[in-house]
Amino acid sequence: FDYHCGIIGTLGYGSVGQLKETSLTTPDPVFTQRVLAEMVLDKVEPVVMEVSSVGLHQSRVAAVHFDTAIFTNLSRDHLDYHDSMEEYGDNK
């Protein structure tokens, strides 16, 4: 395989081994689109993106097309944002 994989998430954004810092797990929509456009120009494909429940709730990735989604966990981490585990689960 000849892939040049990109990442956007908690650890940063960019190419594997060359991540740049980001302050949010799921960046705002404008930043996300800018980063994805840069990755297209740099022929980075595929892109793996970590999307938080907060990012989903705030529609930060509403304009992003995903081929695959993986549900990884449901814990009490974001109850400071979500009012209940049920609301948290609904957002995930």
mmCIF file of N, CA and C in Angstrom:
data_model
loop_
_atom_site.group_PDB
_atom_site.id
_atom_site.type_symbol
_atom_site.label_atom_id
_atom_site.label_comp_id
_atom_site.label_asym_id
_atom_site.label_seq_id
_atom_site.Cartn_x
_atom_site.Cartn_y
_atom_site.Cartn_z
ATOM 1 N N PHE A 1 0.835 -1.186 0.000
ATOM 2 C CA PHE A 1 0.000 0.000 0.000
ATOM 3 C C PHE A 1 0.877 1.246 0.000
ATOM 4 N N ASP A 2 0.425 2.239 -0.711
ATOM 5 C CA ASP A 2 1.163 3.491 -0.782
ATOM 6 C C ASP A 2 0.274 4.617 -0.278
ATOM 7 N N TYR A 3 0.032 4.624 1.036
ATOM 8 C CA TYR A 3 -0.832 5.629 1.648
ATOM 9 C C TYR A 3 -0.004 6.651 2.408
ATOM 10 N N HIS A 4 -0.475 7.866 2.420
ATOM 11 C CA HIS A 4 0.108 8.954 3.205
ATOM 12 C C HIS A 4 -1.018 9.436 4.114
ATOM 13 N N CYS A 5 -1.165 8.809 5.266
ATOM 14 C CA CYS A 5 -2.313 9.003 6.148
ATOM 15 C C CYS A 5 -2.225 10.297 6.945
ATOM 16 N N GLY A 6 -3.365 10.980 7.062
ATOM 17 C CA GLY A 6 -3.460 12.180 7.873
ATOM 18 C C GLY A 6 -4.281 11.924 9.118
ATOM 19 N N ILE A 7 -4.088 12.768 10.112
ATOM 20 C CA ILE A 7 -4.768 12.635 11.406
ATOM 21 C C ILE A 7 -5.280 14.005 11.831
ATOM 22 N N ILE A 8 -6.485 14.016 12.406
ATOM 23 C CA ILE A 8 -6.999 15.196 13.097
ATOM 24 C C ILE A 8 -7.591 14.684 14.401
ATOM 25 N N GLY A 9 -7.127 15.194 15.540
ATOM 26 C CA GLY A 9 -7.656 14.716 16.811
ATOM 27 C C GLY A 9 -6.907 15.246 18.010
ATOM 28 N N THR A 10 -7.063 14.572 19.124
ATOM 29 C CA THR A 10 -6.483 14.986 20.391
ATOM 30 C C THR A 10 -4.970 15.185 20.311
ATOM 31 N N LEU A 11 -4.289 14.322 19.578
ATOM 32 C CA LEU A 11 -2.830 14.384 19.492
ATOM 33 C C LEU A 11 -2.329 15.462 18.544
ATOM 34 N N GLY A 12 -3.225 16.053 17.750
ATOM 35 C CA GLY A 12 -2.841 17.091 16.806
ATOM 36 C C GLY A 12 -3.419 16.814 15.439
ATOM 37 N N TYR A 13 -2.842 17.481 14.429
ATOM 38 C CA TYR A 13 -3.301 17.286 13.059
ATOM 39 C C TYR A 13 -2.107 17.296 12.119
ATOM 40 N N GLY A 14 -2.261 16.603 11.003
ATOM 41 C CA GLY A 14 -1.201 16.543 10.008
ATOM 42 C C GLY A 14 -0.913 15.118 9.617
ATOM 43 N N SER A 15 0.283 14.900 9.107
ATOM 44 C CA SER A 15 0.705 13.575 8.682
ATOM 45 C C SER A 15 1.292 12.804 9.859
ATOM 46 N N VAL A 16 1.210 11.508 9.773
ATOM 47 C CA VAL A 16 1.777 10.650 10.808
ATOM 48 C C VAL A 16 3.254 11.004 10.985
ATOM 49 N N GLY A 17 3.642 11.243 12.223
ATOM 50 C CA GLY A 17 5.024 11.591 12.522
ATOM 51 C C GLY A 17 5.339 13.078 12.414
ATOM 52 N N GLN A 18 4.366 13.874 11.934
ATOM 53 C CA GLN A 18 4.592 15.312 11.770
ATOM 54 C C GLN A 18 3.362 16.097 12.227
ATOM 55 N N LEU A 19 2.841 15.744 13.385
ATOM 56 C CA LEU A 19 1.611 16.376 13.864
ATOM 57 C C LEU A 19 1.870 17.772 14.416
ATOM 58 N N LYS A 20 0.931 18.659 14.124
ATOM 59 C CA LYS A 20 0.951 20.014 14.668
ATOM 60 C C LYS A 20 -0.096 20.076 15.780
ATOM 61 N N GLU A 21 0.158 20.895 16.767
ATOM 62 C CA GLU A 21 -0.715 20.974 17.939
ATOM 63 C C GLU A 21 -2.060 21.608 17.593
ATOM 64 N N THR A 22 -3.096 21.098 18.236
ATOM 65 C CA THR A 22 -4.426 21.697 18.159
ATOM 66 C C THR A 22 -4.986 21.763 19.577
ATOM 67 N N SER A 23 -5.827 22.732 19.840
ATOM 68 C CA SER A 23 -6.332 22.903 21.203
ATOM 69 C C SER A 23 -7.588 22.089 21.484
ATOM 70 N N LEU A 24 -8.236 21.581 20.435
ATOM 71 C CA LEU A 24 -9.480 20.826 20.604
ATOM 72 C C LEU A 24 -9.361 19.464 19.930
ATOM 73 N N THR A 25 -10.032 18.473 20.500
ATOM 74 C CA THR A 25 -10.093 17.161 19.850
ATOM 75 C C THR A 25 -10.725 17.302 18.474
ATOM 76 N N THR A 26 -11.850 18.008 18.412
ATOM 77 C CA THR A 26 -12.555 18.252 17.156
ATOM 78 C C THR A 26 -12.530 19.757 16.891
ATOM 79 N N PRO A 27 -11.668 20.208 15.987
ATOM 80 C CA PRO A 27 -11.568 21.645 15.731
ATOM 81 C C PRO A 27 -12.860 22.234 15.152
ATOM 82 N N ASP A 28 -12.930 23.562 15.128
ATOM 83 C CA ASP A 28 -14.106 24.232 14.564
ATOM 84 C C ASP A 28 -14.204 23.933 13.067
ATOM 85 N N PRO A 29 -15.378 24.132 12.473
ATOM 86 C CA PRO A 29 -15.590 23.760 11.066
ATOM 87 C C PRO A 29 -14.650 24.448 10.080
ATOM 88 N N VAL A 30 -14.354 25.714 10.262
ATOM 89 C CA VAL A 30 -13.490 26.433 9.326
ATOM 90 C C VAL A 30 -12.065 25.873 9.377
ATOM 91 N N PHE A 31 -11.550 25.670 10.577
ATOM 92 C CA PHE A 31 -10.217 25.096 10.737
ATOM 93 C C PHE A 31 -10.172 23.698 10.125
ATOM 94 N N THR A 32 -11.186 22.896 10.404
ATOM 95 C CA THR A 32 -11.232 21.526 9.884
ATOM 96 C C THR A 32 -11.206 21.528 8.361
ATOM 97 N N GLN A 33 -12.010 22.377 7.731
ATOM 98 C CA GLN A 33 -12.039 22.425 6.270
ATOM 99 C C GLN A 33 -10.708 22.909 5.699
ATOM 100 N N ARG A 34 -10.065 23.858 6.378
ATOM 101 C CA ARG A 34 -8.761 24.343 5.923
ATOM 102 C C ARG A 34 -7.718 23.227 5.975
ATOM 103 N N VAL A 35 -7.719 22.488 7.087
ATOM 104 C CA VAL A 35 -6.766 21.382 7.240
ATOM 105 C C VAL A 35 -7.037 20.288 6.203
ATOM 106 N N LEU A 36 -8.301 19.947 6.001
ATOM 107 C CA LEU A 36 -8.635 18.924 4.998
ATOM 108 C C LEU A 36 -8.233 19.374 3.597
ATOM 109 N N ALA A 37 -8.433 20.662 3.274
ATOM 110 C CA ALA A 37 -8.022 21.192 1.964
ATOM 111 C C ALA A 37 -6.509 21.095 1.794
ATOM 112 N N GLU A 38 -5.763 21.426 2.851
ATOM 113 C CA GLU A 38 -4.304 21.300 2.795
ATOM 114 C C GLU A 38 -3.897 19.850 2.556
ATOM 115 N N MET A 39 -4.591 18.932 3.206
ATOM 116 C CA MET A 39 -4.268 17.517 3.041
ATOM 117 C C MET A 39 -4.555 17.048 1.615
ATOM 118 N N VAL A 40 -5.625 17.556 1.009
ATOM 119 C CA VAL A 40 -5.915 17.224 -0.386
ATOM 120 C C VAL A 40 -4.776 17.714 -1.283
ATOM 121 N N LEU A 41 -4.349 18.949 -1.083
ATOM 122 C CA LEU A 41 -3.253 19.504 -1.887
ATOM 123 C C LEU A 41 -1.951 18.732 -1.700
ATOM 124 N N ASP A 42 -1.735 18.226 -0.485
ATOM 125 C CA ASP A 42 -0.522 17.454 -0.180
ATOM 126 C C ASP A 42 -0.676 15.963 -0.508
ATOM 127 N N LYS A 43 -1.809 15.604 -1.112
ATOM 128 C CA LYS A 43 -2.097 14.215 -1.494
ATOM 129 C C LYS A 43 -2.089 13.267 -0.291
ATOM 130 N N VAL A 44 -2.606 13.760 0.826
ATOM 131 C CA VAL A 44 -2.724 12.955 2.041
ATOM 132 C C VAL A 44 -4.057 12.224 1.982
ATOM 133 N N GLU A 45 -3.980 10.897 2.050
ATOM 134 C CA GLU A 45 -5.196 10.091 2.011
ATOM 135 C C GLU A 45 -4.862 8.702 2.516
ATOM 136 N N PRO A 46 -5.644 8.123 3.356
ATOM 137 C CA PRO A 46 -6.887 8.617 3.954
ATOM 138 C C PRO A 46 -6.601 9.554 5.132
ATOM 139 N N VAL A 47 -7.668 10.121 5.689
ATOM 140 C CA VAL A 47 -7.579 10.944 6.888
ATOM 141 C C VAL A 47 -8.402 10.279 7.979
ATOM 142 N N VAL A 48 -7.798 10.141 9.142
ATOM 143 C CA VAL A 48 -8.478 9.607 10.310
ATOM 144 C C VAL A 48 -8.786 10.791 11.212
ATOM 145 N N MET A 49 -10.049 10.921 11.622
ATOM 146 C CA MET A 49 -10.434 12.065 12.445
ATOM 147 C C MET A 49 -11.136 11.601 13.704
ATOM 148 N N GLU A 50 -10.636 12.058 14.825
ATOM 149 C CA GLU A 50 -11.272 11.803 16.120
ATOM 150 C C GLU A 50 -12.320 12.904 16.330
ATOM 151 N N VAL A 51 -13.559 12.499 16.565
ATOM 152 C CA VAL A 51 -14.645 13.465 16.737
ATOM 153 C C VAL A 51 -15.266 13.258 18.114
ATOM 154 N N SER A 52 -15.253 14.301 18.914
ATOM 155 C CA SER A 52 -15.807 14.210 20.269
ATOM 156 C C SER A 52 -17.326 14.385 20.250
ATOM 157 N N SER A 53 -17.960 13.980 21.330
ATOM 158 C CA SER A 53 -19.408 14.186 21.458
ATOM 159 C C SER A 53 -19.739 15.673 21.466
ATOM 160 N N VAL A 54 -18.864 16.482 22.029
ATOM 161 C CA VAL A 54 -19.062 17.933 22.038
ATOM 162 C C VAL A 54 -18.978 18.461 20.604
ATOM 163 N N GLY A 55 -17.999 17.987 19.843
ATOM 164 C CA GLY A 55 -17.872 18.385 18.447
ATOM 165 C C GLY A 55 -19.091 18.002 17.627
ATOM 166 N N LEU A 56 -19.624 16.818 17.892
ATOM 167 C CA LEU A 56 -20.852 16.394 17.203
ATOM 168 C C LEU A 56 -22.028 17.280 17.597
ATOM 169 N N HIS A 57 -22.184 17.526 18.884
ATOM 170 C CA HIS A 57 -23.296 18.338 19.383
ATOM 171 C C HIS A 57 -23.239 19.753 18.827
ATOM 172 N N GLN A 58 -22.035 20.300 18.651
ATOM 173 C CA GLN A 58 -21.872 21.655 18.145
ATOM 174 C C GLN A 58 -21.775 21.709 16.617
ATOM 175 N N SER A 59 -22.033 20.600 15.958
ATOM 176 C CA SER A 59 -22.053 20.500 14.483
ATOM 177 C C SER A 59 -20.725 20.904 13.839
ATOM 178 N N ARG A 60 -19.625 20.637 14.514
ATOM 179 C CA ARG A 60 -18.317 21.008 13.970
ATOM 180 C C ARG A 60 -17.931 20.206 12.732
ATOM 181 N N VAL A 61 -18.530 19.023 12.551
ATOM 182 C CA VAL A 61 -18.195 18.189 11.393
ATOM 183 C C VAL A 61 -19.407 17.956 10.487
ATOM 184 N N ALA A 62 -20.393 18.828 10.567
ATOM 185 C CA ALA A 62 -21.619 18.669 9.773
ATOM 186 C C ALA A 62 -21.330 18.632 8.273
ATOM 187 N N ALA A 63 -20.284 19.319 7.816
ATOM 188 C CA ALA A 63 -19.962 19.371 6.387
ATOM 189 C C ALA A 63 -18.891 18.363 5.980
ATOM 190 N N VAL A 64 -18.529 17.468 6.881
ATOM 191 C CA VAL A 64 -17.492 16.471 6.586
ATOM 192 C C VAL A 64 -18.166 15.147 6.239
ATOM 193 N N HIS A 65 -17.765 14.559 5.119
ATOM 194 C CA HIS A 65 -18.273 13.241 4.721
ATOM 195 C C HIS A 65 -17.355 12.169 5.311
ATOM 196 N N PHE A 66 -17.943 11.235 6.035
ATOM 197 C CA PHE A 66 -17.184 10.131 6.615
ATOM 198 C C PHE A 66 -17.548 8.843 5.901
ATOM 199 N N ASP A 67 -16.549 8.061 5.523
ATOM 200 C CA ASP A 67 -16.794 6.747 4.934
ATOM 201 C C ASP A 67 -17.069 5.699 6.005
ATOM 202 N N THR A 68 -16.434 5.867 7.165
ATOM 203 C CA THR A 68 -16.527 4.888 8.246
ATOM 204 C C THR A 68 -16.547 5.615 9.582
ATOM 205 N N ALA A 69 -17.329 5.115 10.509
ATOM 206 C CA ALA A 69 -17.341 5.660 11.869
ATOM 207 C C ALA A 69 -17.178 4.516 12.855
ATOM 208 N N ILE A 70 -16.435 4.778 13.917
ATOM 209 C CA ILE A 70 -16.203 3.777 14.952
ATOM 210 C C ILE A 70 -16.554 4.398 16.297
ATOM 211 N N PHE A 71 -17.415 3.740 17.027
ATOM 212 C CA PHE A 71 -17.778 4.171 18.378
ATOM 213 C C PHE A 71 -16.796 3.531 19.337
ATOM 214 N N THR A 72 -16.050 4.349 20.096
ATOM 215 C CA THR A 72 -15.001 3.773 20.940
ATOM 216 C C THR A 72 -15.364 3.653 22.412
ATOM 217 N N ASN A 73 -16.100 4.625 22.962
ATOM 218 C CA ASN A 73 -16.404 4.507 24.387
ATOM 219 C C ASN A 73 -17.528 5.454 24.793
ATOM 220 N N LEU A 74 -18.094 5.173 25.926
ATOM 221 C CA LEU A 74 -19.087 6.041 26.554
ATOM 222 C C LEU A 74 -18.774 6.010 28.042
ATOM 223 N N SER A 75 -18.140 7.080 28.507
ATOM 224 C CA SER A 75 -17.752 7.147 29.914
ATOM 225 C C SER A 75 -18.289 8.442 30.503
ATOM 226 N N ARG A 76 -17.914 8.747 31.705
ATOM 227 C CA ARG A 76 -18.432 9.931 32.382
ATOM 228 C C ARG A 76 -17.592 11.188 32.102
ATOM 229 N N ASP A 77 -16.704 11.116 31.126
ATOM 230 C CA ASP A 77 -15.757 12.196 30.836
ATOM 231 C C ASP A 77 -16.397 13.543 30.512
ATOM 232 N N HIS A 78 -17.494 13.551 29.803
ATOM 233 C CA HIS A 78 -18.053 14.812 29.309
ATOM 234 C C HIS A 78 -19.365 15.211 29.971
ATOM 235 N N LEU A 79 -19.580 14.739 31.175
ATOM 236 C CA LEU A 79 -20.818 15.119 31.870
ATOM 237 C C LEU A 79 -20.794 16.573 32.326
ATOM 238 N N ASP A 80 -19.638 17.217 32.264
ATOM 239 C CA ASP A 80 -19.581 18.659 32.522
ATOM 240 C C ASP A 80 -20.242 19.434 31.384
ATOM 241 N N TYR A 81 -20.331 18.824 30.207
ATOM 242 C CA TYR A 81 -20.953 19.461 29.048
ATOM 243 C C TYR A 81 -22.373 18.942 28.827
ATOM 244 N N HIS A 82 -22.524 17.633 28.859
ATOM 245 C CA HIS A 82 -23.835 17.002 28.645
ATOM 246 C C HIS A 82 -24.562 16.902 29.983
ATOM 247 N N ASP A 83 -25.850 17.062 29.971
ATOM 248 C CA ASP A 83 -26.628 17.058 31.215
ATOM 249 C C ASP A 83 -26.799 15.679 31.843
ATOM 250 N N SER A 84 -26.668 14.626 31.031
ATOM 251 C CA SER A 84 -26.871 13.281 31.559
ATOM 252 C C SER A 84 -26.146 12.274 30.661
ATOM 253 N N MET A 85 -26.000 11.055 31.155
ATOM 254 C CA MET A 85 -25.407 9.992 30.357
ATOM 255 C C MET A 85 -26.270 9.721 29.120
ATOM 256 N N GLU A 86 -27.576 9.832 29.274
ATOM 257 C CA GLU A 86 -28.479 9.600 28.142
ATOM 258 C C GLU A 86 -28.233 10.636 27.033
ATOM 259 N N GLU A 87 -28.126 11.905 27.424
ATOM 260 C CA GLU A 87 -27.856 12.963 26.433
ATOM 261 C C GLU A 87 -26.484 12.766 25.810
ATOM 262 N N TYR A 88 -25.515 12.402 26.622
ATOM 263 C CA TYR A 88 -24.162 12.119 26.145
ATOM 264 C C TYR A 88 -24.209 10.997 25.102
ATOM 265 N N GLY A 89 -24.892 9.927 25.423
ATOM 266 C CA GLY A 89 -25.026 8.803 24.503
ATOM 267 C C GLY A 89 -25.745 9.181 23.226
ATOM 268 N N ASP A 90 -26.787 9.990 23.339
ATOM 269 C CA ASP A 90 -27.509 10.438 22.145
ATOM 270 C C ASP A 90 -26.610 11.251 21.217
ATOM 271 N N ASN A 91 -25.734 12.057 21.801
ATOM 272 C CA ASN A 91 -24.827 12.864 20.986
ATOM 273 C C ASN A 91 -23.741 12.039 20.337
ATOM 274 N N LYS A 92 -23.342 10.978 20.991
ATOM 275 C CA LYS A 92 -22.327 10.102 20.406
ATOM 276 C C LYS A 92 -22.943 9.315 19.280
#
